[in-house]
mmCIF file of C-alpha atoms in Angstrom:
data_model
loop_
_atom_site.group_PDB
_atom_site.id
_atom_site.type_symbol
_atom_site.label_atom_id
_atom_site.label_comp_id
_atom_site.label_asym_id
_atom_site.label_seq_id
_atom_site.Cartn_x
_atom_site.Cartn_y
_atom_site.Cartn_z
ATOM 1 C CA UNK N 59 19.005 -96.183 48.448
ATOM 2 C CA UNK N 60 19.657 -92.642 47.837
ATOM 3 C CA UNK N 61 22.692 -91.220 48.773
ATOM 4 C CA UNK N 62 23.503 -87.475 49.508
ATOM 5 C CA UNK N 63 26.935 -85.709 47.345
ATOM 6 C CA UNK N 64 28.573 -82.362 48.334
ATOM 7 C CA UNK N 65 29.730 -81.869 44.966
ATOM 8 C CA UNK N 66 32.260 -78.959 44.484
ATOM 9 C CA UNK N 67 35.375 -77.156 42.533
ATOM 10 C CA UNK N 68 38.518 -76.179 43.470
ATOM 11 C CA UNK N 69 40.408 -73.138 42.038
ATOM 12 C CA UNK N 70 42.129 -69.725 42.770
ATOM 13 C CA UNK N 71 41.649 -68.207 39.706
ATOM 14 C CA UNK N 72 38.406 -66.566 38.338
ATOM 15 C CA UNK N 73 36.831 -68.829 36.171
ATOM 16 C CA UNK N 74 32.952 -66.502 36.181
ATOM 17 C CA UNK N 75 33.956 -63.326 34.532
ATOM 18 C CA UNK N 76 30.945 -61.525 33.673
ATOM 19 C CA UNK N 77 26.784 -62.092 34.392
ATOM 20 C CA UNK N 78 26.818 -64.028 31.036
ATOM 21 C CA UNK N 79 29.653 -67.079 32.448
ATOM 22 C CA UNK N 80 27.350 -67.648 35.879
ATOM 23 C CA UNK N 81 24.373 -68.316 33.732
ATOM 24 C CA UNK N 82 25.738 -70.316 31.123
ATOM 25 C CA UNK N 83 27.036 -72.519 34.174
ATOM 26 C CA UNK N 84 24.051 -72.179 35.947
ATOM 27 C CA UNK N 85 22.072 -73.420 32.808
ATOM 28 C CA UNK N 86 24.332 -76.333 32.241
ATOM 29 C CA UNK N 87 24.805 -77.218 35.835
ATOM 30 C CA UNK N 88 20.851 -77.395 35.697
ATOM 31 C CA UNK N 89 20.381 -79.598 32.577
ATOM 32 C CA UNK N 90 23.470 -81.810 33.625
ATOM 33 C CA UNK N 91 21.844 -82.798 36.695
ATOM 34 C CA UNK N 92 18.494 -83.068 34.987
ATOM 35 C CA UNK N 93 19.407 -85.464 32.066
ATOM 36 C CA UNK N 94 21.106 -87.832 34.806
ATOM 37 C CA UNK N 95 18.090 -87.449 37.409
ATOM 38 C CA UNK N 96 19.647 -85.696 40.203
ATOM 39 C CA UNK N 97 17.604 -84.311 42.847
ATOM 40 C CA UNK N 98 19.803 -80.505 43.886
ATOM 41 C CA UNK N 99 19.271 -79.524 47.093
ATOM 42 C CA UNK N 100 21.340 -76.732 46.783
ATOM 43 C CA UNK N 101 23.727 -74.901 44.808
ATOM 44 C CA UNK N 102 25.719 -72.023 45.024
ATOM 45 C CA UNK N 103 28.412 -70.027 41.578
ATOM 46 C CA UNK N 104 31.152 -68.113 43.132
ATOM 47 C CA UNK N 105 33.680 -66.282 40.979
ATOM 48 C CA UNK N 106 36.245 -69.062 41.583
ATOM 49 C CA UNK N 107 34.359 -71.872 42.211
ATOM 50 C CA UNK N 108 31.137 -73.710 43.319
ATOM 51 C CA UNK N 109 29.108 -75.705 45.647
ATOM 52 C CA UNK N 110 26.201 -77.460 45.473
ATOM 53 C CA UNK N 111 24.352 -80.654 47.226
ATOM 54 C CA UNK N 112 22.628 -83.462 44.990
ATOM 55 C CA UNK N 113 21.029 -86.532 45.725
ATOM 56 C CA UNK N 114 21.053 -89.670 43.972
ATOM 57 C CA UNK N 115 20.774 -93.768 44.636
ATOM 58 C CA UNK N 116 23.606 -93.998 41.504
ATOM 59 C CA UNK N 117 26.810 -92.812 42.200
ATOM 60 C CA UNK N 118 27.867 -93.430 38.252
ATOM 61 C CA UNK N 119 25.267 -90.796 37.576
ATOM 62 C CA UNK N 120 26.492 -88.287 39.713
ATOM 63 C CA UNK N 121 29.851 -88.648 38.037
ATOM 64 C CA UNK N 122 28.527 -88.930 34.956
ATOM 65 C CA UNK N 123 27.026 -85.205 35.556
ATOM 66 C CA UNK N 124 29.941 -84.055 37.055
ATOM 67 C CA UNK N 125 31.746 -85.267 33.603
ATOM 68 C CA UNK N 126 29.193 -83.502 31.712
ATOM 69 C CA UNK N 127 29.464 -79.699 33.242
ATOM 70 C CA UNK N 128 32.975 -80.051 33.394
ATOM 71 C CA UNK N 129 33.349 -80.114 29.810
ATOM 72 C CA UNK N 130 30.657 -78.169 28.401
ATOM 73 C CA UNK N 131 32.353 -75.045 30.449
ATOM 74 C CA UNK N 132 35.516 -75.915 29.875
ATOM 75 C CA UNK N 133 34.214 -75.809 25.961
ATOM 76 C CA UNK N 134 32.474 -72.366 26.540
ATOM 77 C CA UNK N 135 35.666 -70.982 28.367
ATOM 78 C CA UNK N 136 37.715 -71.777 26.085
ATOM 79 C CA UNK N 137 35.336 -70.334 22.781
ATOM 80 C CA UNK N 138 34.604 -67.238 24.363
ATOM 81 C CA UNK N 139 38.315 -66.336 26.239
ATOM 82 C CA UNK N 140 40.734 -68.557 23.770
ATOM 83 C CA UNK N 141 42.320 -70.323 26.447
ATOM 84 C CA UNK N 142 42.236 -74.225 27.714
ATOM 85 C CA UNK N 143 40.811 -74.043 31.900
ATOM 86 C CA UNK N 144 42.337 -77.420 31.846
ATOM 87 C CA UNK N 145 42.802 -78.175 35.776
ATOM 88 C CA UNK N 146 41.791 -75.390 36.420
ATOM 89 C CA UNK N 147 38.411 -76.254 36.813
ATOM 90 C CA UNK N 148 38.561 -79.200 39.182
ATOM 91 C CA UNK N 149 35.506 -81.235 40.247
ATOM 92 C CA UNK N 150 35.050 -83.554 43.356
ATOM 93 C CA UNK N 151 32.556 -84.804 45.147
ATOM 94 C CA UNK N 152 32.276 -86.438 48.761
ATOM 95 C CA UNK N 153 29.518 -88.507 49.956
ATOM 96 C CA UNK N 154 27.186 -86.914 53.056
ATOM 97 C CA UNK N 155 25.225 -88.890 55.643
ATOM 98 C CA UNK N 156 23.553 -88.364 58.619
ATOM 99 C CA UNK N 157 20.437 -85.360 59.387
ATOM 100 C CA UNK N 158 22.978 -83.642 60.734
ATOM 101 C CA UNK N 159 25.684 -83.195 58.802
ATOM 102 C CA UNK N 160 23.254 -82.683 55.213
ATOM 103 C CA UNK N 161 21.815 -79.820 57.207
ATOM 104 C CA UNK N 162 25.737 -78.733 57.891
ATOM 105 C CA UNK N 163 26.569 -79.406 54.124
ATOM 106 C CA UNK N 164 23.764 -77.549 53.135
ATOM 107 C CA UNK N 165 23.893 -74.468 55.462
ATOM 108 C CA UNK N 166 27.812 -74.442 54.046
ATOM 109 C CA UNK N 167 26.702 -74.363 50.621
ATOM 110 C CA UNK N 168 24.262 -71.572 50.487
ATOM 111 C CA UNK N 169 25.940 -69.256 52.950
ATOM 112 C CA UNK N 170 29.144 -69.911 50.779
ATOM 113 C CA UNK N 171 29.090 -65.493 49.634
ATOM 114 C CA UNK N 172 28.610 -64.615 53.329
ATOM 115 C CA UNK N 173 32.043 -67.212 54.239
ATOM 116 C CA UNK N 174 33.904 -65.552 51.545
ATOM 117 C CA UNK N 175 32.718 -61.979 52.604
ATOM 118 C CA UNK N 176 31.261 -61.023 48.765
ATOM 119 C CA UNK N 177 27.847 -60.830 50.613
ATOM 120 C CA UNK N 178 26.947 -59.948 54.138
ATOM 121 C CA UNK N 179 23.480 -61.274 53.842
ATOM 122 C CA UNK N 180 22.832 -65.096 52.226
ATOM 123 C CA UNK N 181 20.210 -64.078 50.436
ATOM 124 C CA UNK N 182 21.172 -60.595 48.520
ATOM 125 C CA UNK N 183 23.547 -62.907 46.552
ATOM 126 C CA UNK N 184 22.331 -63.433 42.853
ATOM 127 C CA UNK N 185 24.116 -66.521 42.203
ATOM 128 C CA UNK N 186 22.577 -68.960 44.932
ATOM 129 C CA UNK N 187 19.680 -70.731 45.324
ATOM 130 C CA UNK N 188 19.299 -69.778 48.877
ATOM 131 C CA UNK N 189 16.561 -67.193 48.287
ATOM 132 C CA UNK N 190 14.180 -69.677 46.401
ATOM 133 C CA UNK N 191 13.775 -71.823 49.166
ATOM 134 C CA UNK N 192 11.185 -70.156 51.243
ATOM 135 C CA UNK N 193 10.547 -66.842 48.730
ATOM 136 C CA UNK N 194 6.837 -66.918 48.955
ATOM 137 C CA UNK N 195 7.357 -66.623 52.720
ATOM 138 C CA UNK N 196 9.720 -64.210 52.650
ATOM 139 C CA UNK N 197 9.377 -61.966 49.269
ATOM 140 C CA UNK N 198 6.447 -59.520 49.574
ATOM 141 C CA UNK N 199 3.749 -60.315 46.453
ATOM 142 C CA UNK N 200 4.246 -57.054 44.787
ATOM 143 C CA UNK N 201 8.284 -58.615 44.290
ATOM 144 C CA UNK N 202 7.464 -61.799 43.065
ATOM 145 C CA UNK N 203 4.667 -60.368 40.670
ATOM 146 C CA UNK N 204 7.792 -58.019 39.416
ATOM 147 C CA UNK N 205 9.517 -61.157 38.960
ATOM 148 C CA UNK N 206 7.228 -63.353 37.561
ATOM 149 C CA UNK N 207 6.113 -61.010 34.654
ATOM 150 C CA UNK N 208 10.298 -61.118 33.608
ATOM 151 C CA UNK N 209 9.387 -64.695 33.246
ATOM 152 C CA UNK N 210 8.370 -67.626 30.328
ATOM 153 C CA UNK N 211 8.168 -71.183 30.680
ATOM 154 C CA UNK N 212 10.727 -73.242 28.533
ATOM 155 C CA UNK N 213 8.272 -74.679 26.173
ATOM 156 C CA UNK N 214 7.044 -70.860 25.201
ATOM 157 C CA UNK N 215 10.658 -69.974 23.579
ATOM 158 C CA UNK N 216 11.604 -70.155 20.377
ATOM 159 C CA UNK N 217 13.623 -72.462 19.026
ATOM 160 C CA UNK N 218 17.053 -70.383 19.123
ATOM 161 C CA UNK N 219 16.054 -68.875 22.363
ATOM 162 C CA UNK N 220 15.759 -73.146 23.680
ATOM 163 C CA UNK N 221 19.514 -73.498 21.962
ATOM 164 C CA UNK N 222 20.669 -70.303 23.529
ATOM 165 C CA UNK N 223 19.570 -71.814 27.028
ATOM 166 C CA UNK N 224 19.987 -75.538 27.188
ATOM 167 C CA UNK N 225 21.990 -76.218 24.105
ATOM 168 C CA UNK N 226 20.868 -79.862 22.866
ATOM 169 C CA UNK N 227 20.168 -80.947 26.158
ATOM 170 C CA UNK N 228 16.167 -81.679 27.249
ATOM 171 C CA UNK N 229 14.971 -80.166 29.997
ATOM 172 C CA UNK N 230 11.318 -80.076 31.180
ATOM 173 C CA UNK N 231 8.546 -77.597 29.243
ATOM 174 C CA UNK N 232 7.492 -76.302 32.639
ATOM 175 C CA UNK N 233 11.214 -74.828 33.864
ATOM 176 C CA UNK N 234 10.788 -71.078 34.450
ATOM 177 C CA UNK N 235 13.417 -68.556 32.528
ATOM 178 C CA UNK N 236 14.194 -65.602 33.676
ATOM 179 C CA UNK N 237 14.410 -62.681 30.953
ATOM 180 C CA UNK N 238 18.174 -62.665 30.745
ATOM 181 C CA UNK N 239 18.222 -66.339 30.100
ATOM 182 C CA UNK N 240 18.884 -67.678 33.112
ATOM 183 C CA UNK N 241 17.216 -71.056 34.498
ATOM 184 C CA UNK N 242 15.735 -70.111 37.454
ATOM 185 C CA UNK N 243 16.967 -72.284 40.723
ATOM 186 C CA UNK N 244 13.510 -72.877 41.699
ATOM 187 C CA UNK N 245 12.668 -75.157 38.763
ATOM 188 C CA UNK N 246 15.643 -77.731 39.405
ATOM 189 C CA UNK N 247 15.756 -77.432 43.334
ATOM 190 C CA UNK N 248 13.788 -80.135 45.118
ATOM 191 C CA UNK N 249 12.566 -77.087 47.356
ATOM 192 C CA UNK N 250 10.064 -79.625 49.622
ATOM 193 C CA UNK N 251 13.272 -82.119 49.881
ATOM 194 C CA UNK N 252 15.575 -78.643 51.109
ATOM 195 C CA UNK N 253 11.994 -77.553 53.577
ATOM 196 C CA UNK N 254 11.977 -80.791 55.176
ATOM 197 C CA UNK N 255 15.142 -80.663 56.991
ATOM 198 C CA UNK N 256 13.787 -77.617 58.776
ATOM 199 C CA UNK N 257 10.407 -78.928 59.335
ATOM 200 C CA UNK N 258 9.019 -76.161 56.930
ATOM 201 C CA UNK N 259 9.615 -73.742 59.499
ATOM 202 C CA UNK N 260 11.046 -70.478 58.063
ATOM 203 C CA UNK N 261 11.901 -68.851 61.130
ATOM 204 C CA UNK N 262 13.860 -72.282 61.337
ATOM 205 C CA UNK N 263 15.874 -71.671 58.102
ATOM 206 C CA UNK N 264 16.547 -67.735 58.692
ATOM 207 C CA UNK N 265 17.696 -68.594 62.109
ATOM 208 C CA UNK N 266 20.505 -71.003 60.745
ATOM 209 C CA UNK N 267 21.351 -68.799 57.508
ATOM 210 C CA UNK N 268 22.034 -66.256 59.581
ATOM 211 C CA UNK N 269 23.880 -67.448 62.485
ATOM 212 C CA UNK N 270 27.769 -68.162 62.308
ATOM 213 C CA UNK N 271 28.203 -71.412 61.447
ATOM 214 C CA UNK N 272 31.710 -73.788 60.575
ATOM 215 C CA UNK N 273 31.063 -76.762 58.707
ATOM 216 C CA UNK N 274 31.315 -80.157 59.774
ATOM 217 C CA UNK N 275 33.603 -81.553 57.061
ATOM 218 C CA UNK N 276 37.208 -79.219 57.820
ATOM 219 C CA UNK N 277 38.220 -80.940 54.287
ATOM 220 C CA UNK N 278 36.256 -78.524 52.500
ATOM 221 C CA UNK N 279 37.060 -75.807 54.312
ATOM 222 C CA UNK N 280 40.579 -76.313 53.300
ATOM 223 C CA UNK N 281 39.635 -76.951 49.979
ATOM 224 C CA UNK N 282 37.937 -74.001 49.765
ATOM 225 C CA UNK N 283 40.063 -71.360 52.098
ATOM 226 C CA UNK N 284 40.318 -68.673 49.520
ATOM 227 C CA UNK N 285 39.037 -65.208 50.812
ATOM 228 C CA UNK N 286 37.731 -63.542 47.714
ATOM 229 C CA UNK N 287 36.208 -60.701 49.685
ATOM 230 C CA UNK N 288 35.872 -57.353 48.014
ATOM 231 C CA UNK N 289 37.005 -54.293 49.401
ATOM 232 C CA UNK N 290 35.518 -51.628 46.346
ATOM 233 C CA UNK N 291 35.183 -53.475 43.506
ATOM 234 C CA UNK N 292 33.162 -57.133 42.537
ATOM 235 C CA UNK N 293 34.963 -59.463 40.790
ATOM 236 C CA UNK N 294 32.900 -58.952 37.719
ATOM 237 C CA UNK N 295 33.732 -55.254 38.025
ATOM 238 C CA UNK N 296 37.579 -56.358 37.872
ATOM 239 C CA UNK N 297 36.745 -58.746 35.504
ATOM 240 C CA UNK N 298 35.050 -56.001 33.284
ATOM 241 C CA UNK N 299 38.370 -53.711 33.653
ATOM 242 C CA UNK N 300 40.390 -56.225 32.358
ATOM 243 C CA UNK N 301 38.479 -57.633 29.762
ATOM 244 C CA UNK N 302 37.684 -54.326 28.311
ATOM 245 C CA UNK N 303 41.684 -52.980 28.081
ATOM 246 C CA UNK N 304 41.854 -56.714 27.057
ATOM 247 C CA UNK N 305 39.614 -55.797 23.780
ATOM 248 C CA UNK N 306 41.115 -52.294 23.744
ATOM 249 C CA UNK N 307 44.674 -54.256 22.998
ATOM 250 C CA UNK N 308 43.369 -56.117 20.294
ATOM 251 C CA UNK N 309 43.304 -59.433 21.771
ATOM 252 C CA UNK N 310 40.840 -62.118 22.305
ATOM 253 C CA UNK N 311 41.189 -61.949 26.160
ATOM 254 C CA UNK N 312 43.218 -61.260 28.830
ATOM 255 C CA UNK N 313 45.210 -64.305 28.159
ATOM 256 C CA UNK N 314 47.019 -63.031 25.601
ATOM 257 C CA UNK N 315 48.028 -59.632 27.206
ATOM 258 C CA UNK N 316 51.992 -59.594 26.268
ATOM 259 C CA UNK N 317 54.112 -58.786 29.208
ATOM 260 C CA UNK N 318 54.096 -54.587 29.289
ATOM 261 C CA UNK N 319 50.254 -54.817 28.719
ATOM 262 C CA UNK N 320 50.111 -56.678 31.771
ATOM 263 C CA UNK N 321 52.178 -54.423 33.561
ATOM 264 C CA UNK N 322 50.350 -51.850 32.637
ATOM 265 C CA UNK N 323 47.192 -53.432 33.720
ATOM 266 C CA UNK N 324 48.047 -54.154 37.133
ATOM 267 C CA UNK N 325 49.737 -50.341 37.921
ATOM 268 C CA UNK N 326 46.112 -49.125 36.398
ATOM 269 C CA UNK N 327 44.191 -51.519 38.494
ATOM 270 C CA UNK N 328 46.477 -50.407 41.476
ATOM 271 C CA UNK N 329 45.531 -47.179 41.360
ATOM 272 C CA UNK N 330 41.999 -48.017 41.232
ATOM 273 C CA UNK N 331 42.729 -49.650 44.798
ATOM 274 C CA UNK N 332 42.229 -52.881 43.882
ATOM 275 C CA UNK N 333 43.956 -54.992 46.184
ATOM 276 C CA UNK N 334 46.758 -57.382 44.742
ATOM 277 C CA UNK N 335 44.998 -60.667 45.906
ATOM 278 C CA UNK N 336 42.137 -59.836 43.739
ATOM 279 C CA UNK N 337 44.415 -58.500 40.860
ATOM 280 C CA UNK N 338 45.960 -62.049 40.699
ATOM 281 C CA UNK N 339 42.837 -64.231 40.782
ATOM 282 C CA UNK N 340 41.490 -62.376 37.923
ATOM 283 C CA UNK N 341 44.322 -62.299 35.744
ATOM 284 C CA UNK N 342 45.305 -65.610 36.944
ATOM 285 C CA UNK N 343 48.763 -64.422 37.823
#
């Protein structure tokens, strides 16, 4: 029998720096759940953490996937920024039954930007596979055309292109990739399975996505309570500043900033108006 998983990280620090670190996770967070036959409902990359809802009738597997992303970005993180995430990339899961509360679970997961105020509108957020699941409702053609011709399926790459994407992992011929490498959500998302629950009614959907809504499970919520809402500047923008004075300094990343460097990173970010909650999450102060 198939159960249903909210499975999720913790963290306050930003662990998605730059466009490049939310597709690398979103590829892998794809092909994990594809070489252990997980059925996503949902899924949804903030800058500190994620969200997304699976399905499966073995539990092991869903562990076994959680296992799997958890070190292949902790691996990436620490090639590309020299540092070990170590705990700081925490994944749990907790087990969701009943019509009612998936639909809660999964209303929670993709309007995850709007609860942390990065986006005021589900759908307008990148990093989410909110706006796959009724697009060809809701996109006009001429948009989808656009996006369709910045498109190949998997088994028309090359071979380093393939590596680039899914590493050594297999993933189907037919998945869709977007020009900048990214897999897109609607070749992993069981987008009938996510339909269903609002009887394939999009007026349905919108009307939930965009109401107010508190989820069911107040666990989560606590979990998850960090406001990473941005007052001028995106995280990635941040990110970008640091990173760059990072380089400027010689070092590999902003993990190795020496004390004045740091210093003088946060007075130059200050006077940028960057506000000090955001300051800390992405220098993990």
């Amino acid at each position: 029998m198939n159960k249903m998983y909210h499975v999720f990280s913790e963290g306050e620090n930003v662990l998605f720096r730059e466009n490049g670190d939310y597709i690398f996770f979103n590829n892998k967070f794809a092909s994990s759940t594809f070489a252990y036959q997980l059925q996503v409902l949902a899924e949804t990359t903030m800058s500190t953490h994620f969200h997304s809802i699976v399905e499966s009738a073995d539990e092991k597997a869903v562990d076994d996937s959680i296992l799997k992303l958890r070190k292949a970005y902790s691996l990436y993180y620490s090639a590309k920024y020299g540092f070990s995430i170590g705990d700081s990339f925490k994944v749990s899961k907790i087990e969701v039954s009943g019509r009612e509360s998936v639909m809660n679970e999964l209303k929670y997961v993709m309007k995850n930007q709007v609860h942390h105020y990065v986006a005021t509108y589900p759908l307008a957020y990148p990093y989410s596979s909110v706006s796959y699941v009724f697009m060809d409702q809701l996109v006009p053609p001429v948009f989808i055309e656009a996006l369709n011709a910045r498109t190949s399926k998997f088994c028309e790459l090359n071979y380093r292109q393939k590596r680039h994407i899914a590493g050594v992992d297999k993933v189907p011929d037919n998945w869709i990739i977007l020009d900048d490498n990214m897999i897109l959500p609607s070749s992993y998302i069981n987008i009938t399975r996510v339909r269903a629950f609002w009887g394939n009614n999009v007026k349905s959907f919108m009307f939930d996505i965009n109401k107010n809504h508190t989820d069911a499970r107040k666990e989560i919520i606590m979990a998850d309570n960090l406001d990473i809402r941005v007052a001028g500047f995106s995280d990635i923008e941040v990110c970008g500043i640091i990173d760059d004075f990072s380089a400027q300094c010689g070092r590999k990343s902003f993990h190795f900033l020496d004390t004045d460097e740091r210093k003088l990173m946060i007075r130059n970010l200050k006077q940028k108006t960057v506000n000090e909650e955001q300051i800390r999450r992405c220098m993990w102060l």
